[in-house]
Coordinates of C-alpha atoms in Angstrom, one line a residue:
X2 CA -0.1 -0.2 0.1
X3 CA 1.4 3.4 -0.8
X4 CA 2.2 5.9 2.0
X5 CA 0.2 9.4 1.4
X6 CA 1.3 11.5 4.0
X7 CA 4.7 12.4 2.4
X8 CA 5.9 13.1 -1.1
X9 CA 8.2 10.2 -1.0
X10 CA 5.1 7.8 -1.3
X11 CA 6.7 4.6 0.1
X12 CA 5.0 1.2 -1.2
X13 CA 4.4 -0.2 2.7
X14 CA 4.2 -4.0 2.3
X15 CA 2.6 -6.4 5.2
X16 CA 5.2 -6.2 8.4
X17 CA 7.4 -3.5 6.7
X18 CA 7.7 -0.1 6.7
X19 CA 8.6 2.9 5.0
X20 CA 11.8 5.3 4.5
X21 CA 11.1 6.9 7.9
X22 CA 10.2 3.5 9.7
X23 CA 7.4 5.3 11.5
X24 CA 4.2 3.9 9.4
X25 CA 3.2 0.1 9.2
X26 CA -0.3 -1.7 7.6
X27 CA -2.7 -2.3 9.8
X28 CA -5.9 -4.1 7.8
X29 CA -6.5 -1.6 4.9
X30 CA -5.0 1.5 6.4
X31 CA -1.6 3.5 7.1
X32 CA -1.0 3.9 10.7
X33 CA 1.8 4.9 13.0
X34 CA 3.8 2.6 14.8
X35 CA 4.0 4.5 17.8
X36 CA 1.5 7.0 18.3
X37 CA 1.6 9.8 20.8
X38 CA 5.3 8.6 21.2
X39 CA 6.6 12.0 22.7
X40 CA 10.3 12.3 23.7
X41 CA 10.6 15.7 25.0
X42 CA 7.8 18.0 26.3
X43 CA 9.2 21.4 27.5
X44 CA 8.3 25.2 27.7
X45 CA 10.4 27.3 25.6
X46 CA 10.1 30.9 24.1
X47 CA 9.1 30.7 20.3
X48 CA 12.4 32.3 19.2
X49 CA 13.9 29.0 20.0
X50 CA 12.0 27.3 17.4
X51 CA 13.0 29.4 15.7
X52 CA 9.8 31.6 14.8
X53 CA 10.3 35.4 15.3
X54 CA 7.4 37.2 13.8
X55 CA 4.7 35.2 15.2
X56 CA 3.5 36.2 19.3
X57 CA 7.4 37.4 19.9
X58 CA 8.7 35.9 23.3
X59 CA 5.6 34.1 23.6
X60 CA 5.9 30.7 26.0
X61 CA 4.8 27.4 24.0
X62 CA 5.3 23.9 24.7
X63 CA 7.8 22.1 22.8
X64 CA 6.8 18.8 21.7
X65 CA 8.7 16.0 19.8
X66 CA 8.6 12.4 18.8
X67 CA 11.2 10.6 16.9
X68 CA 12.4 9.7 13.4
X69 CA 12.6 11.6 10.2
X70 CA 11.5 11.1 6.7
X71 CA 14.9 12.6 5.4
X72 CA 18.6 11.4 5.9
X73 CA 20.6 14.4 5.9
X74 CA 24.1 14.4 6.3
X75 CA 25.5 16.7 9.3
X76 CA 22.0 16.5 10.6
X77 CA 21.6 18.7 13.9
X78 CA 19.0 16.5 15.4
X79 CA 20.7 13.1 14.4
X80 CA 20.1 11.6 17.6
X81 CA 16.2 12.3 17.7
X82 CA 15.7 11.8 13.8
X83 CA 17.4 8.4 13.2
X84 CA 19.6 6.8 16.1
X85 CA 16.6 6.7 18.7
X86 CA 14.3 4.9 16.2
X87 CA 16.3 1.5 17.5
X88 CA 15.5 1.9 20.8
X89 CA 12.0 3.7 21.6
X90 CA 8.9 2.0 22.4
X91 CA 5.5 3.3 22.4
X92 CA 4.4 5.2 25.7
X93 CA 3.9 8.2 27.7
X94 CA 1.6 11.1 27.4
X95 CA -1.9 11.1 25.5
X96 CA -2.6 14.2 23.5
X97 CA -5.3 15.1 26.2
X98 CA -2.4 15.2 28.8
X99 CA -0.4 17.5 26.0
X100 CA -3.2 19.9 25.8
X101 CA -3.6 19.8 30.5
X102 CA 0.4 20.6 30.6
X103 CA 0.1 23.2 28.0
X104 CA -2.3 25.0 30.0
X105 CA -1.1 24.5 33.5
X106 CA 2.3 25.6 32.3
X107 CA 0.7 29.0 31.2
X108 CA 1.7 28.3 27.5
X109 CA 0.2 30.3 24.8
X110 CA 0.4 27.3 22.1
X111 CA 2.3 24.2 21.2
X112 CA 4.9 23.6 18.8
X113 CA 6.1 20.2 17.2
X114 CA 9.9 20.7 16.4
X115 CA 13.2 18.8 16.5
X116 CA 12.1 16.0 14.2
X117 CA 9.3 16.3 11.7
X118 CA 5.7 16.0 12.3
X119 CA 5.4 14.4 9.1
X120 CA 6.7 11.1 10.7
X121 CA 3.9 11.4 13.3
X122 CA 1.0 12.8 11.1
X123 CA -2.0 11.5 12.8
X124 CA -0.6 12.2 16.4
X125 CA 0.0 16.1 15.1
X126 CA -3.3 16.4 13.5
X127 CA -5.2 15.2 16.6
X128 CA -3.3 17.3 18.9
X129 CA -3.7 20.5 16.7
X130 CA -7.5 19.8 16.8
X131 CA -7.4 19.6 20.6
X132 CA -5.3 22.5 20.8
X133 CA -7.7 24.9 18.7
X134 CA -10.4 23.4 20.9
X135 CA -8.6 24.5 24.0
X136 CA -7.5 28.0 22.6
X137 CA -4.0 27.2 22.1
X138 CA -2.1 28.4 18.9
X139 CA -0.6 25.3 17.3
X140 CA 2.4 25.1 14.6
X141 CA 5.6 23.3 13.5
X142 CA 8.9 23.1 12.2
X143 CA 9.2 20.5 9.1
X144 CA 11.1 20.0 6.0
X145 CA 7.9 20.5 4.3
X146 CA 7.9 17.4 2.1
X147 CA 4.1 16.6 2.9
X148 CA 2.1 15.3 0.3
X149 CA -0.1 17.6 -1.0
X150 CA -3.4 16.1 0.1
X151 CA -2.0 15.4 3.4
X152 CA -0.8 19.1 3.9
X153 CA -4.4 20.4 2.8
X154 CA -5.8 18.4 5.7
X155 CA -3.6 20.0 8.1
X156 CA -3.7 23.6 7.0
X157 CA -6.9 24.5 8.5
X158 CA -5.7 23.2 12.0
X159 CA -2.4 25.2 12.4
X160 CA -1.4 28.6 12.9
X161 CA 2.5 29.1 12.2
X162 CA 5.1 26.9 10.7
X163 CA 8.8 27.1 9.8
X164 CA 9.5 25.4 6.8
X165 CA 13.3 24.2 6.3
X166 CA 14.5 24.2 3.2
X167 CA 17.5 22.2 2.0
X168 CA 18.3 24.1 -0.9
X169 CA 16.6 25.2 -4.1
X170 CA 18.3 22.1 -6.8
X171 CA 17.0 18.6 -6.9
X172 CA 20.5 17.4 -6.1
X173 CA 20.2 18.8 -2.7
X174 CA 17.1 17.1 -1.8
X175 CA 18.4 13.8 -3.5
X176 CA 21.5 14.2 -1.1
X177 CA 18.8 13.8 1.6
X178 CA 17.0 10.6 0.2
X179 CA 14.2 12.1 -1.4
X180 CA 13.3 12.8 -5.0
X181 CA 13.3 16.5 -5.8
X182 CA 12.8 19.8 -4.3
X183 CA 9.6 20.7 -6.3
X184 CA 7.3 19.5 -3.6
X185 CA 8.5 21.8 -0.9
X186 CA 8.3 25.0 -3.1
X187 CA 4.6 23.6 -3.9
X188 CA 3.9 23.3 -0.3
X189 CA 5.4 26.5 0.7
X190 CA 3.4 28.5 -2.1
X191 CA 0.2 26.6 -0.6
X192 CA 1.0 27.8 2.8
X193 CA 1.6 31.1 2.1
X194 CA -1.9 31.3 0.3
X195 CA -3.3 30.4 3.5
X196 CA -3.8 31.8 6.7
X197 CA -0.8 30.0 8.4
X198 CA 1.9 32.4 9.5
X199 CA 5.0 31.4 7.5
X200 CA 8.7 31.6 8.0
X201 CA 11.6 30.0 6.1
X202 CA 14.6 28.6 7.0
X203 CA 17.6 27.6 4.8
X204 CA 20.7 25.8 5.2
X205 CA 24.0 27.8 4.0
X206 CA 26.4 25.5 3.2
X207 CA 29.9 26.6 2.3
X208 CA 30.2 26.6 -2.0
X209 CA 26.6 26.4 -2.1
X210 CA 25.8 30.0 -1.9
X211 CA 23.7 29.7 -5.3
X212 CA 21.3 27.3 -3.2
X213 CA 20.4 30.2 -0.9
X214 CA 20.1 32.3 -3.5
X215 CA 17.6 30.7 -5.7
X216 CA 15.8 29.8 -2.4
X217 CA 15.3 33.4 -1.7
X218 CA 14.3 34.5 -5.3
X219 CA 11.4 32.0 -4.9
X220 CA 10.3 33.2 -1.8
X221 CA 10.6 36.8 -3.1
X222 CA 8.2 35.8 -5.8
X223 CA 6.0 34.7 -3.0
X224 CA 6.4 37.7 -0.7
X225 CA 9.4 39.8 -0.1
X226 CA 7.9 39.9 3.7
X227 CA 8.1 36.4 4.5
X228 CA 10.9 36.1 7.2
X229 CA 14.0 34.5 5.4
X230 CA 16.4 32.9 8.0
X231 CA 19.8 31.4 7.3
X232 CA 21.4 28.6 9.2
X233 CA 24.7 29.1 8.9
X234 CA 25.8 25.0 8.4
X235 CA 27.5 23.4 11.1
X236 CA 29.4 20.2 10.3
X237 CA 27.7 17.6 13.2
X238 CA 27.9 14.1 12.7
X239 CA 30.0 12.8 9.8
X240 CA 29.8 16.1 8.0
X241 CA 33.7 17.3 6.8
X242 CA 34.8 20.8 8.0
X243 CA 35.4 22.0 4.6
X244 CA 31.9 22.8 4.1
X245 CA 31.4 25.2 7.0
X246 CA 31.2 28.9 6.0
X247 CA 32.3 31.6 8.3
X248 CA 30.3 34.3 10.3
X249 CA 31.5 36.9 8.0
X250 CA 30.7 34.8 5.0
X251 CA 27.3 34.3 5.8
X252 CA 26.8 38.1 6.9
X253 CA 27.8 38.7 3.4
X254 CA 25.1 36.5 1.7
X255 CA 22.7 38.1 4.0
X256 CA 23.5 41.5 2.7
X257 CA 22.8 40.6 -0.9
X258 CA 19.7 39.1 0.0
X259 CA 18.2 41.9 1.9
X260 CA 18.6 43.7 -1.4
X261 CA 15.1 42.1 -2.1
X262 CA 14.0 40.3 1.2
X263 CA 12.6 42.7 4.1
X264 CA 14.0 40.5 6.7
X265 CA 17.0 38.1 6.3
X266 CA 18.2 36.9 9.7
X267 CA 21.2 34.8 10.4
X268 CA 21.6 31.8 12.6
X269 CA 24.1 29.5 14.3
X270 CA 26.6 32.7 14.3
X271 CA 27.3 34.0 18.0
X272 CA 27.7 37.4 18.2
X273 CA 26.1 38.5 15.0
X274 CA 23.9 41.5 14.4
X275 CA 21.9 39.6 11.9
X276 CA 19.1 38.4 14.5
X277 CA 17.8 42.0 14.9
X278 CA 14.4 43.1 13.3
X279 CA 15.3 46.5 11.6
X280 CA 12.8 48.7 10.3
X281 CA 12.8 48.3 6.4
X282 CA 12.2 52.3 6.2
X283 CA 14.2 53.6 8.5
X284 CA 17.1 51.2 9.5
X285 CA 15.9 51.3 13.4
X286 CA 16.2 48.2 15.4
X287 CA 12.8 47.0 16.5
X288 CA 13.9 43.7 18.1
X289 CA 17.4 43.1 19.4
X290 CA 18.1 39.7 19.8
X291 CA 21.2 37.3 20.5
X292 CA 22.3 34.0 19.8
X293 CA 20.7 31.3 21.9
X294 CA 21.9 27.8 21.2
X295 CA 22.1 26.3 17.8
X296 CA 19.2 27.0 15.6
X297 CA 17.9 29.7 18.5
X298 CA 17.6 33.3 19.5
X299 CA 16.2 35.2 22.6
X300 CA 14.7 38.6 22.4
X301 CA 16.7 41.0 24.6
X302 CA 15.1 44.2 23.7
X303 CA 12.3 45.8 21.4
X304 CA 10.7 48.9 21.0
X305 CA 7.5 49.6 23.0
X306 CA 4.7 47.5 20.8
X307 CA 7.4 46.3 18.5
X308 CA 7.1 49.4 16.1
X309 CA 8.7 52.5 15.5
X310 CA 7.3 55.6 14.2
X311 CA 7.3 54.3 10.8
X312 CA 4.6 52.0 11.8
X313 CA 5.5 49.4 9.2
X314 CA 2.4 47.7 9.1
X315 CA 2.0 43.6 9.5
X316 CA 5.4 43.5 11.3
X317 CA 4.5 40.8 13.0
X318 CA 1.3 38.6 13.9
X319 CA -0.3 38.6 17.5
X320 CA 1.2 40.6 20.8
X321 CA 4.4 40.6 22.5
X322 CA 4.8 38.8 25.5
X323 CA 5.5 40.9 28.4
X324 CA 7.3 38.1 30.2
X325 CA 10.4 36.6 28.9
X326 CA 10.5 32.6 29.5
X327 CA 13.8 31.4 31.2
X328 CA 14.6 28.1 29.7
X329 CA 16.9 26.4 32.5
X330 CA 20.1 24.0 31.6
X331 CA 19.7 21.9 28.5
X332 CA 15.8 22.1 28.4
X333 CA 14.4 23.7 25.1
X334 CA 15.5 23.9 21.7
X335 CA 18.1 22.0 20.0
X336 CA 20.5 22.6 23.1
X337 CA 18.7 19.2 24.0
X338 CA 20.0 17.3 21.6
X339 CA 23.8 18.5 22.3
X340 CA 23.0 17.1 25.9
X341 CA 22.5 13.7 24.1
X342 CA 25.5 14.2 22.2
X343 CA 27.9 15.1 25.1
X344 CA 26.3 11.7 26.4
X345 CA 27.5 9.9 23.5
X346 CA 30.7 11.9 23.3
X347 CA 31.6 9.8 26.9
X348 CA 30.0 6.6 25.6
X349 CA 32.1 6.4 22.6
X350 CA 35.4 6.6 24.8
X351 CA 33.9 3.7 26.6
X352 CA 33.7 1.7 23.7
X353 CA 29.8 1.9 23.2
X354 CA 29.1 1.8 19.3
X355 CA 25.5 0.3 19.3
X356 CA 22.8 2.5 18.4
X357 CA 20.3 0.6 20.3
X358 CA 22.5 0.5 23.9
X359 CA 23.0 4.3 23.2
X360 CA 18.9 4.6 22.9
X361 CA 18.5 2.7 25.8
X362 CA 21.0 4.8 27.8
X363 CA 19.3 8.2 26.4
X364 CA 16.0 7.0 27.2
X365 CA 17.2 6.2 30.9
X366 CA 18.7 9.9 31.1
X367 CA 14.9 11.1 30.1
X368 CA 12.8 9.4 31.9
X369 CA 15.1 9.7 35.5
X370 CA 15.7 13.4 34.8
X371 CA 19.2 13.4 35.2
X372 CA 19.5 16.0 32.5
X373 CA 19.6 18.9 35.0
X374 CA 22.4 17.0 36.9
X375 CA 23.9 16.6 33.8
X376 CA 23.9 20.2 32.8
X377 CA 25.3 21.5 36.2
X378 CA 28.0 18.6 36.7
X379 CA 29.7 18.6 33.3
X380 CA 30.4 22.0 33.6
X381 CA 32.6 21.4 36.4
X382 CA 35.9 19.6 35.7
X383 CA 35.9 17.4 38.9
X384 CA 32.0 16.7 38.8
X385 CA 32.5 15.7 35.3
X386 CA 34.5 12.6 36.4
X387 CA 31.5 11.7 38.0
X388 CA 29.5 12.1 35.0
X389 CA 31.7 9.7 33.2
X390 CA 31.5 7.5 35.8
X391 CA 27.6 7.7 35.9
X392 CA 27.5 6.5 32.3
X393 CA 30.1 3.8 32.7
X394 CA 27.9 2.2 35.3
X395 CA 24.7 2.6 33.1
X396 CA 26.8 1.0 30.0
X397 CA 28.5 -1.5 32.3
X398 CA 31.7 -0.2 31.6
X399 CA 33.0 0.6 34.9
X400 CA 36.6 -0.3 33.9
X401 CA 36.9 1.5 30.9
X402 CA 35.3 4.5 32.7
X403 CA 38.0 4.0 35.5
X404 CA 40.6 4.4 32.6
X405 CA 39.6 7.6 31.0
X406 CA 38.8 9.3 34.2
X407 CA 42.6 8.3 35.5
X408 CA 44.4 9.4 31.9
X409 CA 42.4 13.0 32.7
X410 CA 42.8 13.2 36.2
X411 CA 46.5 12.7 36.1
X412 CA 46.9 15.4 33.6
X413 CA 44.6 17.9 35.2
X414 CA 46.5 17.2 38.6
X415 CA 49.5 17.8 36.6
X416 CA 48.6 21.1 35.5
X417 CA 46.9 22.4 38.3
X418 CA 49.9 21.7 40.6
X419 CA 52.1 23.6 38.1
X420 CA 50.4 26.9 38.5
X421 CA 49.9 26.8 42.1
X422 CA 52.5 29.5 42.8
X423 CA 52.1 31.7 39.5
X424 CA 50.7 34.8 38.5
X425 CA 47.5 34.3 36.9
X426 CA 47.2 36.1 33.3
X427 CA 43.6 38.0 32.5
X428 CA 41.6 35.5 30.1
X429 CA 38.2 36.1 28.2
X430 CA 36.3 33.3 26.2
X431 CA 34.2 34.0 23.2
X432 CA 32.1 31.9 21.0
X433 CA 31.8 33.0 17.4
X434 CA 32.6 37.1 17.4
X435 CA 34.9 38.7 20.2
X436 CA 31.7 40.4 21.5
X437 CA 29.7 37.3 22.7
X438 CA 30.8 36.2 26.1
X439 CA 30.7 32.4 27.4
X440 CA 28.8 32.5 30.6
X441 CA 31.4 32.5 33.6
X442 CA 30.6 29.2 35.1
X443 CA 30.7 27.2 31.9
X444 CA 33.6 24.5 31.6
X445 CA 35.6 26.4 29.0
X446 CA 36.5 29.5 32.0
X447 CA 36.8 26.6 34.6
X448 CA 39.6 25.3 32.0
X449 CA 40.8 28.9 32.1
X450 CA 41.0 28.5 35.8
X451 CA 42.6 25.1 36.1
X452 CA 45.4 26.2 33.5
X453 CA 46.5 29.0 35.6
X454 CA 44.3 32.1 33.9
X455 CA 41.9 34.7 35.7
X456 CA 38.8 34.0 34.2
X457 CA 37.3 37.6 33.4
X458 CA 34.2 36.3 32.0
X459 CA 33.0 35.5 35.8
X460 CA 32.7 39.1 36.1
X461 CA 29.7 39.5 33.7
X462 CA 26.4 39.2 35.8
X463 CA 24.1 38.3 32.9
X464 CA 23.7 34.8 31.5
X465 CA 22.5 33.6 28.3
X466 CA 22.8 30.0 26.5
X467 CA 25.4 29.8 26.4
X468 CA 26.5 33.3 27.0
X469 CA 25.8 36.8 26.2
X470 CA 26.5 39.6 24.0
X471 CA 28.4 42.5 25.5
X472 CA 29.3 46.0 25.1
X473 CA 32.6 47.3 23.7
X474 CA 32.8 49.3 27.0
X475 CA 32.5 46.1 29.0
X476 CA 35.2 44.3 26.6
X477 CA 37.6 47.3 27.4
X478 CA 36.9 47.1 30.8
X479 CA 37.9 43.6 31.1
X480 CA 41.0 44.3 29.0
X481 CA 41.8 40.6 28.9
X482 CA 45.6 39.3 28.0
X483 CA 44.7 36.5 26.3
X484 CA 41.4 35.6 24.1
X485 CA 40.5 32.1 23.4
X486 CA 37.6 31.4 20.9
X487 CA 35.5 28.5 21.5
X488 CA 35.7 25.2 19.5
X489 CA 31.9 24.9 19.0
X490 CA 30.4 27.5 16.8
X491 CA 33.5 29.4 16.5
X492 CA 35.1 31.9 14.1
X493 CA 38.4 31.9 12.5
X494 CA 41.0 33.5 14.4
X495 CA 42.0 36.1 11.7
X496 CA 38.3 37.2 11.6
X497 CA 38.3 37.9 15.3
X498 CA 41.3 40.5 14.8
X499 CA 39.3 42.0 11.8
X500 CA 36.3 42.1 13.9
X501 CA 38.5 44.2 16.6
X502 CA 39.8 46.2 14.1
X503 CA 36.4 47.1 12.4
X504 CA 34.9 47.6 16.0
X505 CA 37.4 49.5 17.4
X506 CA 38.0 46.7 20.6
X507 CA 41.2 47.5 22.3
X508 CA 42.4 44.9 24.7
X509 CA 46.1 43.9 25.6
X510 CA 45.4 40.3 23.9
X511 CA 44.3 42.1 20.6
X512 CA 47.4 44.3 20.5
X513 CA 50.0 41.6 21.5
X514 CA 48.5 39.1 19.2
X515 CA 47.2 36.8 21.9
X516 CA 43.8 35.4 20.4
X517 CA 43.6 31.5 19.9
X518 CA 41.0 29.4 18.5
X519 CA 40.2 25.8 20.1
X520 CA 39.8 22.8 18.1
X521 CA 36.4 21.4 17.7
X522 CA 35.1 19.7 20.9
X523 CA 38.3 20.3 22.7
X524 CA 36.7 22.6 25.6
X525 CA 33.2 21.4 25.6
X526 CA 30.9 18.7 25.0
X527 CA 33.4 15.9 25.2
X528 CA 36.4 14.3 27.2
X529 CA 38.7 15.6 24.5
X530 CA 38.6 19.2 26.7
X531 CA 41.5 17.4 28.6
X532 CA 43.3 18.3 25.3
X533 CA 42.2 21.7 25.2
X534 CA 43.5 21.9 28.6
X535 CA 46.8 21.5 27.9
X536 CA 46.7 23.5 25.0
X537 CA 45.4 26.5 27.0
X538 CA 48.0 25.8 30.0
X539 CA 50.8 26.0 27.1
X540 CA 49.5 29.2 25.9
X541 CA 49.3 30.7 29.3
X542 CA 52.4 29.3 31.1
X543 CA 54.7 28.4 28.3
X544 CA 57.5 28.8 31.0
X545 CA 56.0 26.0 32.9
X546 CA 54.1 23.7 29.8
X547 CA 55.6 22.4 26.9
X548 CA 53.0 19.6 25.9
X549 CA 53.2 18.1 22.4
X550 CA 49.7 18.5 21.5
X551 CA 49.9 16.8 18.4
X552 CA 51.3 13.9 20.4
X553 CA 49.1 14.1 23.2
X554 CA 45.9 14.2 20.8
X555 CA 47.2 10.9 19.0
X556 CA 47.9 9.3 22.3
X557 CA 44.4 10.0 23.6
X558 CA 42.8 9.1 20.2
X559 CA 44.3 6.2 19.8
X560 CA 43.3 4.8 23.4
X561 CA 39.8 5.9 23.3
X562 CA 38.8 6.0 19.6
X563 CA 41.0 3.4 18.2
X564 CA 42.5 5.6 15.3
X565 CA 45.4 8.2 15.1
X566 CA 44.4 12.0 15.3
X567 CA 44.2 13.7 11.9
X568 CA 43.5 17.5 12.2
X569 CA 42.4 17.8 8.7
X570 CA 39.3 15.3 9.3
X571 CA 37.7 17.1 12.3
X572 CA 34.2 18.3 12.9
X573 CA 31.8 19.9 15.0
X574 CA 30.3 17.1 16.4
X575 CA 30.7 16.1 20.2
X576 CA 31.1 12.3 19.7
X577 CA 32.5 12.0 16.1
X578 CA 36.1 12.6 16.8
X579 CA 36.8 12.6 13.0
X580 CA 34.7 13.0 9.7
X581 CA 34.3 10.2 7.4

């Protein structure tokens, strides 16, 4: 029987499944294998989805299931989209309970994101209907590959949608395991002609600028006012690092698109100003936003009633929430997927390669509520070892866990003892551009302290996820002697110097050319932070430490990954120590 939910149109035989593995045959009907199989259910701010022009700052209940109909290289939701499918069983909350939770949490709506509602179509349709009955807004983030008939069933029930576009060409979609791009653009037109609020996000891969430009041209043909989000590609999973554009490259592309489209935004780029909503008439910033984790943003300031004196009509739909919802720890948006990947990073070092075992442990974390403890313990160097031992026990790998802990502790103790009686230079830790400062309590700044530096980030009182934009005056007052750029969602050192020159940022570190970039996942997200610690110690105290970083990395990789270190094959994945 042919599946009529998505445009792939799988022919599903009795006892078999389609490409997404989420549907089966029951009599003469296509049914969900795991209806109401919710994996997460968390209150979030709508900009986390991200949706920027619908009820700004509104509190929504985020839900997701598991699975996806696409197979994209470097997927940010790879864990939920594919790896959990092997371990997840049916169960959890009914749609009535989801509605009840949304109301109890004082949410104004529900959003299905992280994985695609296409793989839970009947569940989502029923949830949407019940949300409407309870005066809750309902929407989703989707790749848009619905069969036309299925989308027409859904449109009367939903209020907003973010359509994630992989590119304009058929080739981009074939690389994701589907037929062509045409169904997505057909559906985008259908959605735009309805009463549904539509925003578009599209991936920007280095060397594929035409894919973004041609997508923008199509969006312009529908309406120049559709919010257009560029997702700077970050090579998770097995994707190679050579296809990651810099933040500056992405901003140049944004400028080109802004010649036609009114609202163009840039994500995955800490410190960029291209998350702000700017009045198309006078250029005044109406909504000021900052980076808020992968694929997310957060409104930090806005003009009264969300408009300037130009009174641009239809800038956004709905009303601005007076209270901004605070999302604790890893809770909310794609930060959850990074938390699961942090667990994966430890398990890989312990020798766990089986997806079923990985899924079993991830489910244990979600069911036992360990995620909050993971967030706290993983930021502190000493309690990180407790995290390793926790997962070593769950995986029945206690011996391997102790080997990893002993190796890391030996290096940590050596460095701590070496800097015990030394002077401590002022050190600033950025992510992306120089004016995005990591939260002071994060592990990166604890690495600085352990390596004999004074973390000036700890002077910053505000907090974000994973940090905040700071002013030029704050930067100058801290006057760091060293600057380190995070190995996650980073920017080239050369771009950092150019940014400092362009914005007149003055500090001892800039004058003495003491800005350094960390290798991916050598300071956060993986036990490889022990290598980052040695690197930082070398830079801060070259009179004390002279670690051969390449040799130390090779030793670590061979011992805990089973292969040699190759700097040319790194990526941003926490668990993936090498791209294929």
